[in-house]
Amino acid sequence: GIDSGCSGAAGVEGGDGVAAWPGCVEPNVVLRHAGAHAVFVDVTVYGKEGCWQDNCRSSDKFSAAHRGVCARACTEIPECTHWAYGEQEGAMKCFLRKSDAGREEADGWDAAPRECAPPPLPDA
């Protein structure tokens, strides 16, 4: 018989013990600003609407079409440790946070740590 020598599959798991996307996303949780947990940065590369006081150059939130946009933004912003995504004021918003201390239950929201993000898009 021919022995292919191929035994055992490689495990698929995210770094730091975080489950792979999207299993690492926690449903029905929002991370509130609560006066202390927001990351205020220039978010104009991610969104031009839905920002704090309509100023996307210094905001902890922006409108995003998909939670993956929010997750990737958090991974690219050094101060961001957690993110939340859900509906606010009739728009789908991404919240950027430096802790998960503002955690609350909220129907329809998603929250996750920085490590929880979709795989990078391949370079076109």
mmCIF file with all atom_site columns, C-alpha atoms in Angstrom:
data_model
loop_
_atom_site.group_PDB
_atom_site.id
_atom_site.type_symbol
_atom_site.label_atom_id
_atom_site.label_alt_id
_atom_site.label_comp_id
_atom_site.label_asym_id
_atom_site.label_entity_id
_atom_site.label_seq_id
_atom_site.pdbx_PDB_ins_code
_atom_site.Cartn_x
_atom_site.Cartn_y
_atom_site.Cartn_z
_atom_site.occupancy
_atom_site.B_iso_or_equiv
_atom_site.pdbx_formal_charge
_atom_site.auth_seq_id
_atom_site.auth_comp_id
_atom_site.auth_asym_id
_atom_site.auth_atom_id
_atom_site.pdbx_PDB_model_num
ATOM 1   C CA . GLY A 1 1   ? 0.000   0.000  0.000  1.00 0.00 ? 1   GLY A CA 1
ATOM 2   C CA . ILE A 1 2   ? 0.984   3.617  -0.493 1.00 0.00 ? 2   ILE A CA 1
ATOM 3   C CA . ASP A 1 3   ? 1.522   5.591  2.718  1.00 0.00 ? 3   ASP A CA 1
ATOM 4   C CA . SER A 1 4   ? 0.845   9.264  2.158  1.00 0.00 ? 4   SER A CA 1
ATOM 5   C CA . GLY A 1 5   ? 2.347   10.134 5.530  1.00 0.00 ? 5   GLY A CA 1
ATOM 6   C CA . CYS A 1 6   ? -0.393  12.702 6.017  1.00 0.00 ? 6   CYS A CA 1
ATOM 7   C CA . SER A 1 7   ? -1.846  12.227 9.484  1.00 0.00 ? 7   SER A CA 1
ATOM 8   C CA . GLY A 1 8   ? -3.419  14.701 11.864 1.00 0.00 ? 8   GLY A CA 1
ATOM 9   C CA . ALA A 1 9   ? -4.970  17.994 10.851 1.00 0.00 ? 9   ALA A CA 1
ATOM 10  C CA . ALA A 1 10  ? -3.639  21.319 12.033 1.00 0.00 ? 10  ALA A CA 1
ATOM 11  C CA . GLY A 1 11  ? -5.817  23.002 14.648 1.00 0.00 ? 11  GLY A CA 1
ATOM 12  C CA . VAL A 1 12  ? -7.576  26.190 13.650 1.00 0.00 ? 12  VAL A CA 1
ATOM 13  C CA . GLU A 1 13  ? -7.708  28.679 16.491 1.00 0.00 ? 13  GLU A CA 1
ATOM 14  C CA . GLY A 1 14  ? -7.167  32.391 16.934 1.00 0.00 ? 14  GLY A CA 1
ATOM 15  C CA . GLY A 1 15  ? -4.267  33.756 18.963 1.00 0.00 ? 15  GLY A CA 1
ATOM 16  C CA . ASP A 1 16  ? -4.537  34.360 22.714 1.00 0.00 ? 16  ASP A CA 1
ATOM 17  C CA . GLY A 1 17  ? -7.130  31.627 23.052 1.00 0.00 ? 17  GLY A CA 1
ATOM 18  C CA . VAL A 1 18  ? -9.792  33.747 21.382 1.00 0.00 ? 18  VAL A CA 1
ATOM 19  C CA . ALA A 1 19  ? -12.155 31.652 19.268 1.00 0.00 ? 19  ALA A CA 1
ATOM 20  C CA . ALA A 1 20  ? -12.038 32.199 15.520 1.00 0.00 ? 20  ALA A CA 1
ATOM 21  C CA . TRP A 1 21  ? -14.257 34.850 13.919 1.00 0.00 ? 21  TRP A CA 1
ATOM 22  C CA . PRO A 1 22  ? -17.228 35.112 14.235 1.00 0.00 ? 22  PRO A CA 1
ATOM 23  C CA . GLY A 1 23  ? -17.479 32.696 17.169 1.00 0.00 ? 23  GLY A CA 1
ATOM 24  C CA . CYS A 1 24  ? -15.613 35.153 19.398 1.00 0.00 ? 24  CYS A CA 1
ATOM 25  C CA . VAL A 1 25  ? -18.332 37.810 19.040 1.00 0.00 ? 25  VAL A CA 1
ATOM 26  C CA . GLU A 1 26  ? -20.605 38.129 22.058 1.00 0.00 ? 26  GLU A CA 1
ATOM 27  C CA . PRO A 1 27  ? -24.258 38.701 21.102 1.00 0.00 ? 27  PRO A CA 1
ATOM 28  C CA . ASN A 1 28  ? -26.649 41.100 22.844 1.00 0.00 ? 28  ASN A CA 1
ATOM 29  C CA . VAL A 1 29  ? -23.939 43.063 24.650 1.00 0.00 ? 29  VAL A CA 1
ATOM 30  C CA . VAL A 1 30  ? -23.073 46.745 24.234 1.00 0.00 ? 30  VAL A CA 1
ATOM 31  C CA . LEU A 1 31  ? -20.036 48.510 25.679 1.00 0.00 ? 31  LEU A CA 1
ATOM 32  C CA . ARG A 1 32  ? -21.122 51.942 26.881 1.00 0.00 ? 32  ARG A CA 1
ATOM 33  C CA . HIS A 1 33  ? -18.846 54.963 26.932 1.00 0.00 ? 33  HIS A CA 1
ATOM 34  C CA . ALA A 1 34  ? -19.869 55.686 30.559 1.00 0.00 ? 34  ALA A CA 1
ATOM 35  C CA . GLY A 1 35  ? -17.641 58.759 30.611 1.00 0.00 ? 35  GLY A CA 1
ATOM 36  C CA . ALA A 1 36  ? -14.425 56.767 30.802 1.00 0.00 ? 36  ALA A CA 1
ATOM 37  C CA . HIS A 1 37  ? -14.113 53.920 28.321 1.00 0.00 ? 37  HIS A CA 1
ATOM 38  C CA . ALA A 1 38  ? -14.190 55.565 24.907 1.00 0.00 ? 38  ALA A CA 1
ATOM 39  C CA . VAL A 1 39  ? -11.325 55.880 22.454 1.00 0.00 ? 39  VAL A CA 1
ATOM 40  C CA . PHE A 1 40  ? -11.487 59.258 20.687 1.00 0.00 ? 40  PHE A CA 1
ATOM 41  C CA . VAL A 1 41  ? -9.562  59.130 17.422 1.00 0.00 ? 41  VAL A CA 1
ATOM 42  C CA . ASP A 1 42  ? -9.773  60.266 13.805 1.00 0.00 ? 42  ASP A CA 1
ATOM 43  C CA . VAL A 1 43  ? -12.162 57.704 12.295 1.00 0.00 ? 43  VAL A CA 1
ATOM 44  C CA . THR A 1 44  ? -12.519 59.362 8.887  1.00 0.00 ? 44  THR A CA 1
ATOM 45  C CA . VAL A 1 45  ? -10.752 56.444 7.181  1.00 0.00 ? 45  VAL A CA 1
ATOM 46  C CA . TYR A 1 46  ? -13.533 54.149 8.451  1.00 0.00 ? 46  TYR A CA 1
ATOM 47  C CA . GLY A 1 47  ? -16.607 56.340 8.305  1.00 0.00 ? 47  GLY A CA 1
ATOM 48  C CA . LYS A 1 48  ? -17.818 59.866 7.587  1.00 0.00 ? 48  LYS A CA 1
ATOM 49  C CA . GLU A 1 49  ? -21.178 59.679 9.394  1.00 0.00 ? 49  GLU A CA 1
ATOM 50  C CA . GLY A 1 50  ? -22.612 58.846 12.782 1.00 0.00 ? 50  GLY A CA 1
ATOM 51  C CA . CYS A 1 51  ? -19.714 60.330 14.713 1.00 0.00 ? 51  CYS A CA 1
ATOM 52  C CA . TRP A 1 52  ? -19.637 62.016 18.122 1.00 0.00 ? 52  TRP A CA 1
ATOM 53  C CA . GLN A 1 53  ? -21.099 65.524 17.705 1.00 0.00 ? 53  GLN A CA 1
ATOM 54  C CA . ASP A 1 54  ? -20.687 65.074 13.923 1.00 0.00 ? 54  ASP A CA 1
ATOM 55  C CA . ASN A 1 55  ? -16.900 65.289 14.297 1.00 0.00 ? 55  ASN A CA 1
ATOM 56  C CA . CYS A 1 56  ? -15.327 62.203 12.723 1.00 0.00 ? 56  CYS A CA 1
ATOM 57  C CA . ARG A 1 57  ? -11.830 63.560 13.361 1.00 0.00 ? 57  ARG A CA 1
ATOM 58  C CA . SER A 1 58  ? -12.325 62.976 17.094 1.00 0.00 ? 58  SER A CA 1
ATOM 59  C CA . SER A 1 59  ? -14.898 60.305 17.734 1.00 0.00 ? 59  SER A CA 1
ATOM 60  C CA . ASP A 1 60  ? -15.420 57.042 19.599 1.00 0.00 ? 60  ASP A CA 1
ATOM 61  C CA . LYS A 1 61  ? -18.050 55.895 17.104 1.00 0.00 ? 61  LYS A CA 1
ATOM 62  C CA . PHE A 1 62  ? -19.006 55.918 13.444 1.00 0.00 ? 62  PHE A CA 1
ATOM 63  C CA . SER A 1 63  ? -21.628 54.430 11.154 1.00 0.00 ? 63  SER A CA 1
ATOM 64  C CA . ALA A 1 64  ? -20.515 51.127 9.610  1.00 0.00 ? 64  ALA A CA 1
ATOM 65  C CA . ALA A 1 65  ? -22.202 48.778 7.150  1.00 0.00 ? 65  ALA A CA 1
ATOM 66  C CA . HIS A 1 66  ? -20.970 45.603 8.865  1.00 0.00 ? 66  HIS A CA 1
ATOM 67  C CA . ARG A 1 67  ? -19.531 44.531 12.214 1.00 0.00 ? 67  ARG A CA 1
ATOM 68  C CA . GLY A 1 68  ? -16.420 43.314 10.393 1.00 0.00 ? 68  GLY A CA 1
ATOM 69  C CA . VAL A 1 69  ? -15.580 46.932 9.532  1.00 0.00 ? 69  VAL A CA 1
ATOM 70  C CA . CYS A 1 70  ? -15.820 47.751 13.223 1.00 0.00 ? 70  CYS A CA 1
ATOM 71  C CA . ALA A 1 71  ? -13.651 44.810 14.265 1.00 0.00 ? 71  ALA A CA 1
ATOM 72  C CA . ARG A 1 72  ? -10.936 45.652 11.733 1.00 0.00 ? 72  ARG A CA 1
ATOM 73  C CA . ALA A 1 73  ? -10.959 49.317 12.770 1.00 0.00 ? 73  ALA A CA 1
ATOM 74  C CA . CYS A 1 74  ? -10.317 48.311 16.379 1.00 0.00 ? 74  CYS A CA 1
ATOM 75  C CA . THR A 1 75  ? -7.352  46.144 15.381 1.00 0.00 ? 75  THR A CA 1
ATOM 76  C CA . GLU A 1 76  ? -5.805  49.111 13.539 1.00 0.00 ? 76  GLU A CA 1
ATOM 77  C CA . ILE A 1 77  ? -6.288  51.681 16.326 1.00 0.00 ? 77  ILE A CA 1
ATOM 78  C CA . PRO A 1 78  ? -3.641  51.207 19.031 1.00 0.00 ? 78  PRO A CA 1
ATOM 79  C CA . GLU A 1 79  ? -5.794  52.458 21.930 1.00 0.00 ? 79  GLU A CA 1
ATOM 80  C CA . CYS A 1 80  ? -8.735  50.219 21.056 1.00 0.00 ? 80  CYS A CA 1
ATOM 81  C CA . THR A 1 81  ? -9.085  47.055 23.170 1.00 0.00 ? 81  THR A CA 1
ATOM 82  C CA . HIS A 1 82  ? -12.791 46.287 22.587 1.00 0.00 ? 82  HIS A CA 1
ATOM 83  C CA . TRP A 1 83  ? -15.533 47.161 20.127 1.00 0.00 ? 83  TRP A CA 1
ATOM 84  C CA . ALA A 1 84  ? -19.317 47.056 19.962 1.00 0.00 ? 84  ALA A CA 1
ATOM 85  C CA . TYR A 1 85  ? -21.651 47.189 16.979 1.00 0.00 ? 85  TYR A CA 1
ATOM 86  C CA . GLY A 1 86  ? -25.384 47.841 16.812 1.00 0.00 ? 86  GLY A CA 1
ATOM 87  C CA . GLU A 1 87  ? -28.160 50.314 16.124 1.00 0.00 ? 87  GLU A CA 1
ATOM 88  C CA . GLN A 1 88  ? -28.129 53.817 17.579 1.00 0.00 ? 88  GLN A CA 1
ATOM 89  C CA . GLU A 1 89  ? -30.345 56.688 16.385 1.00 0.00 ? 89  GLU A CA 1
ATOM 90  C CA . GLY A 1 90  ? -31.550 54.645 13.423 1.00 0.00 ? 90  GLY A CA 1
ATOM 91  C CA . ALA A 1 91  ? -28.069 53.862 12.108 1.00 0.00 ? 91  ALA A CA 1
ATOM 92  C CA . MET A 1 92  ? -25.719 50.904 12.548 1.00 0.00 ? 92  MET A CA 1
ATOM 93  C CA . LYS A 1 93  ? -22.841 52.188 14.673 1.00 0.00 ? 93  LYS A CA 1
ATOM 94  C CA . CYS A 1 94  ? -19.394 50.989 15.646 1.00 0.00 ? 94  CYS A CA 1
ATOM 95  C CA . PHE A 1 95  ? -18.217 51.891 19.175 1.00 0.00 ? 95  PHE A CA 1
ATOM 96  C CA . LEU A 1 96  ? -14.481 51.910 19.936 1.00 0.00 ? 96  LEU A CA 1
ATOM 97  C CA . ARG A 1 97  ? -13.510 51.214 23.557 1.00 0.00 ? 97  ARG A CA 1
ATOM 98  C CA . LYS A 1 98  ? -10.387 50.959 25.728 1.00 0.00 ? 98  LYS A CA 1
ATOM 99  C CA . SER A 1 99  ? -11.994 48.472 28.138 1.00 0.00 ? 99  SER A CA 1
ATOM 100 C CA . ASP A 1 100 ? -15.132 46.405 28.483 1.00 0.00 ? 100 ASP A CA 1
ATOM 101 C CA . ALA A 1 101 ? -16.095 48.073 31.763 1.00 0.00 ? 101 ALA A CA 1
ATOM 102 C CA . GLY A 1 102 ? -19.146 49.735 30.211 1.00 0.00 ? 102 GLY A CA 1
ATOM 103 C CA . ARG A 1 103 ? -20.737 46.344 29.463 1.00 0.00 ? 103 ARG A CA 1
ATOM 104 C CA . GLU A 1 104 ? -24.552 46.175 29.382 1.00 0.00 ? 104 GLU A CA 1
ATOM 105 C CA . GLU A 1 105 ? -27.070 43.765 27.918 1.00 0.00 ? 105 GLU A CA 1
ATOM 106 C CA . ALA A 1 106 ? -28.580 45.168 24.719 1.00 0.00 ? 106 ALA A CA 1
ATOM 107 C CA . ASP A 1 107 ? -30.669 43.304 22.164 1.00 0.00 ? 107 ASP A CA 1
ATOM 108 C CA . GLY A 1 108 ? -29.187 43.221 18.696 1.00 0.00 ? 108 GLY A CA 1
ATOM 109 C CA . TRP A 1 109 ? -25.743 44.536 19.674 1.00 0.00 ? 109 TRP A CA 1
ATOM 110 C CA . ASP A 1 110 ? -22.477 42.632 19.259 1.00 0.00 ? 110 ASP A CA 1
ATOM 111 C CA . ALA A 1 111 ? -19.328 43.165 21.335 1.00 0.00 ? 111 ALA A CA 1
ATOM 112 C CA . ALA A 1 112 ? -15.873 41.618 21.289 1.00 0.00 ? 112 ALA A CA 1
ATOM 113 C CA . PRO A 1 113 ? -12.240 42.097 22.259 1.00 0.00 ? 113 PRO A CA 1
ATOM 114 C CA . ARG A 1 114 ? -9.719  43.540 19.813 1.00 0.00 ? 114 ARG A CA 1
ATOM 115 C CA . GLU A 1 115 ? -8.379  40.074 18.923 1.00 0.00 ? 115 GLU A CA 1
ATOM 116 C CA . CYS A 1 116 ? -11.804 39.119 17.594 1.00 0.00 ? 116 CYS A CA 1
ATOM 117 C CA . ALA A 1 117 ? -11.778 40.217 13.950 1.00 0.00 ? 117 ALA A CA 1
ATOM 118 C CA . PRO A 1 118 ? -12.262 38.650 10.546 1.00 0.00 ? 118 PRO A CA 1
ATOM 119 C CA . PRO A 1 119 ? -9.136  37.498 8.699  1.00 0.00 ? 119 PRO A CA 1
ATOM 120 C CA . PRO A 1 120 ? -7.431  40.293 6.745  1.00 0.00 ? 120 PRO A CA 1
ATOM 121 C CA . LEU A 1 121 ? -8.626  40.754 3.196  1.00 0.00 ? 121 LEU A CA 1
ATOM 122 C CA . PRO A 1 122 ? -6.087  39.527 0.637  1.00 0.00 ? 122 PRO A CA 1
ATOM 123 C CA . ASP A 1 123 ? -4.214  42.258 -1.200 1.00 0.00 ? 123 ASP A CA 1
ATOM 124 C CA . ALA A 1 124 ? -5.912  42.880 -4.521 1.00 0.00 ? 124 ALA A CA 1
#
